[in-house]
Amino acid sequence: MNDMTRNVLILCTGNSCRSQMAEGLWNHLSEGKWRAVSAGSNPAGYVHSLALQVLHEINISLPEARSKHLREFADAAFDLVITVCDSAKESCPIFPGAKEPLPWPFDDPAHATGTDEEKLAAFRRVRDQIQERIKNYLAKQEER
């Protein structure tokens, strides 16, 4: 990691789906210019297998993935803090070291119902929405 690497913290409630997918996508898409970590205000204690599966489908693996509490990062400074669910926006503390806080609400695919294929489709849809949002953000950073 070089001195130009920027840090982003991605917050959610359970840190099992959306924030995990965003962490993997951000680290992949930023090509080393950013270091992304994720955490939750009330960690689920596991990473959802379908979140890992839909990342694997696009050649992103998270072998070290684990559900983390935001307290682990309380003393860290971040260039950007993103909340990926509305409940995290209310229950997550302000990170004074964050230069830029952004709310990016996404549906929680863990709440999807139906067949296994319908649940998988919900995870893919949210993965693709997160990926598009990150790509757009990183493209705007490149323009600066």
C-alpha atoms as one frame of an Amber mdcrd trajectory, in Angstrom:
protein
   0.000   0.000   0.000   1.378   3.429  -0.902   0.866   6.784   0.800  -1.764
   7.733  -1.769  -4.084   4.914  -0.723  -7.374   6.261   0.592  -9.475   4.467
   3.203 -13.201   3.788   3.129 -15.352   2.265   5.863 -18.611   0.693   4.735
 -21.205   0.395   7.487 -24.346  -1.680   7.761 -26.287  -3.184  10.605 -25.343
  -6.880  10.417 -22.183  -6.706   8.276 -23.199  -9.957   6.609 -24.410  -8.968
   3.101 -24.403  -5.461   1.624 -21.375  -4.049   3.402 -19.394  -7.244   2.766
 -20.230  -7.125  -0.948 -19.342  -3.425  -1.053 -15.997  -4.087   0.670 -15.052
  -6.767  -1.859 -16.266  -4.739  -4.828 -14.554  -1.538  -3.686 -11.202  -3.237
  -3.116 -11.470  -4.918  -6.525 -12.669  -1.902  -8.516 -10.299   0.661  -6.988
  -7.240  -1.324  -8.109  -5.248  -0.572  -4.963  -6.020   3.150  -4.817  -8.403
   2.546  -1.908  -8.503   0.194   1.058 -12.057  -0.754   1.955 -13.169  -2.351
   5.204 -16.687  -3.027   6.425 -18.374  -3.279   9.793 -21.777  -3.388  11.438
 -23.497  -1.691  14.346 -24.990  -5.065  15.329 -22.874  -7.733  13.573 -24.639
 -10.922  12.550 -21.593 -12.994  13.402 -21.344 -14.538   9.938 -21.027 -13.552
   6.276 -24.032 -14.661   4.217 -23.127 -17.498   1.844 -25.129 -15.959  -1.023
 -23.180 -12.685  -0.695 -19.965 -14.661  -1.101 -21.468 -16.668  -3.967 -22.534
 -13.646  -6.035 -19.109 -12.053  -5.562 -17.449 -15.298  -6.628 -19.565 -15.197
  -9.814 -17.707 -12.030 -10.835 -14.293 -13.368  -9.734 -14.088 -11.628  -6.364
 -13.296 -13.733  -3.333 -13.274 -12.738   0.319 -11.346 -15.556   2.000 -10.824
 -13.485   5.167 -14.432 -12.271   5.348 -15.919 -12.039   8.821 -18.684 -10.017
  10.409 -17.016  -7.143  12.315 -18.280  -4.601  14.859 -17.704  -0.949  14.023
 -15.916  -0.556  17.385 -12.905  -2.249  15.745 -12.439   0.901  13.669 -13.416
   3.577  16.226  -9.886   5.009  16.398  -9.159   4.828  12.666  -9.333   7.738
  10.240 -11.271   7.286   7.021 -11.441   9.437   3.921 -14.969   8.196   3.352
 -17.629   6.471   5.459 -20.565   4.936   3.594 -23.720   3.565   5.200 -25.457
   1.015   2.980 -28.695   0.728   4.947 -31.021   3.233   6.562 -30.845   1.580
   9.965 -27.054   1.953   9.984 -27.484   5.663   9.274 -29.407   6.001  12.519
 -27.410   3.618  14.712 -23.850   4.259  13.516 -21.797   6.900  15.288 -20.203
   9.825  13.507 -16.622   9.097  12.573 -14.795  12.378  13.238 -11.898  11.271
  11.039 -14.167  10.776   8.027 -13.681  13.513   5.480 -16.847  12.507   3.649
 -19.884  10.588   5.022 -22.295   9.205   2.402 -25.618   7.375   2.870 -26.072
   4.794   0.109 -29.200   2.798   1.062 -29.707  -0.583  -0.599 -32.364  -3.241
  -0.030 -31.240  -6.021   2.301 -31.062  -9.173   0.151 -31.035 -11.309   3.308
 -34.739 -10.473   3.631 -35.530 -11.887   0.186 -38.139 -14.633   0.129 -39.083
 -17.278  -2.397 -37.115 -20.023  -4.066 -33.342 -20.329  -3.811 -33.116 -18.889
  -7.335 -35.290 -15.891  -6.370 -33.102 -15.229  -3.316 -29.985 -15.489  -5.462
 -31.521 -13.018  -7.937 -32.063 -10.536  -5.071 -28.388 -10.822  -4.063 -27.268
 -10.354  -7.676 -29.474  -7.272  -8.080 -28.092  -5.629  -4.928 -24.514  -6.621
  -5.878 -24.974  -4.981  -9.275 -26.480  -1.825  -7.730 -23.569  -1.530  -5.287
 -21.051  -2.175  -8.067 -22.599   0.544 -10.254 -22.613   3.073  -7.392 -18.943
   2.370  -6.592 -17.916   2.570 -10.272 -19.663   5.936 -10.609 -18.048   7.267
  -7.421 -14.553   6.126  -8.452 -14.999   7.585 -11.966 -15.874  10.971 -10.458
 -12.763  10.778  -8.259 -10.624  10.167 -11.342 -12.064  13.313 -12.955 -10.893
  15.480 -10.053
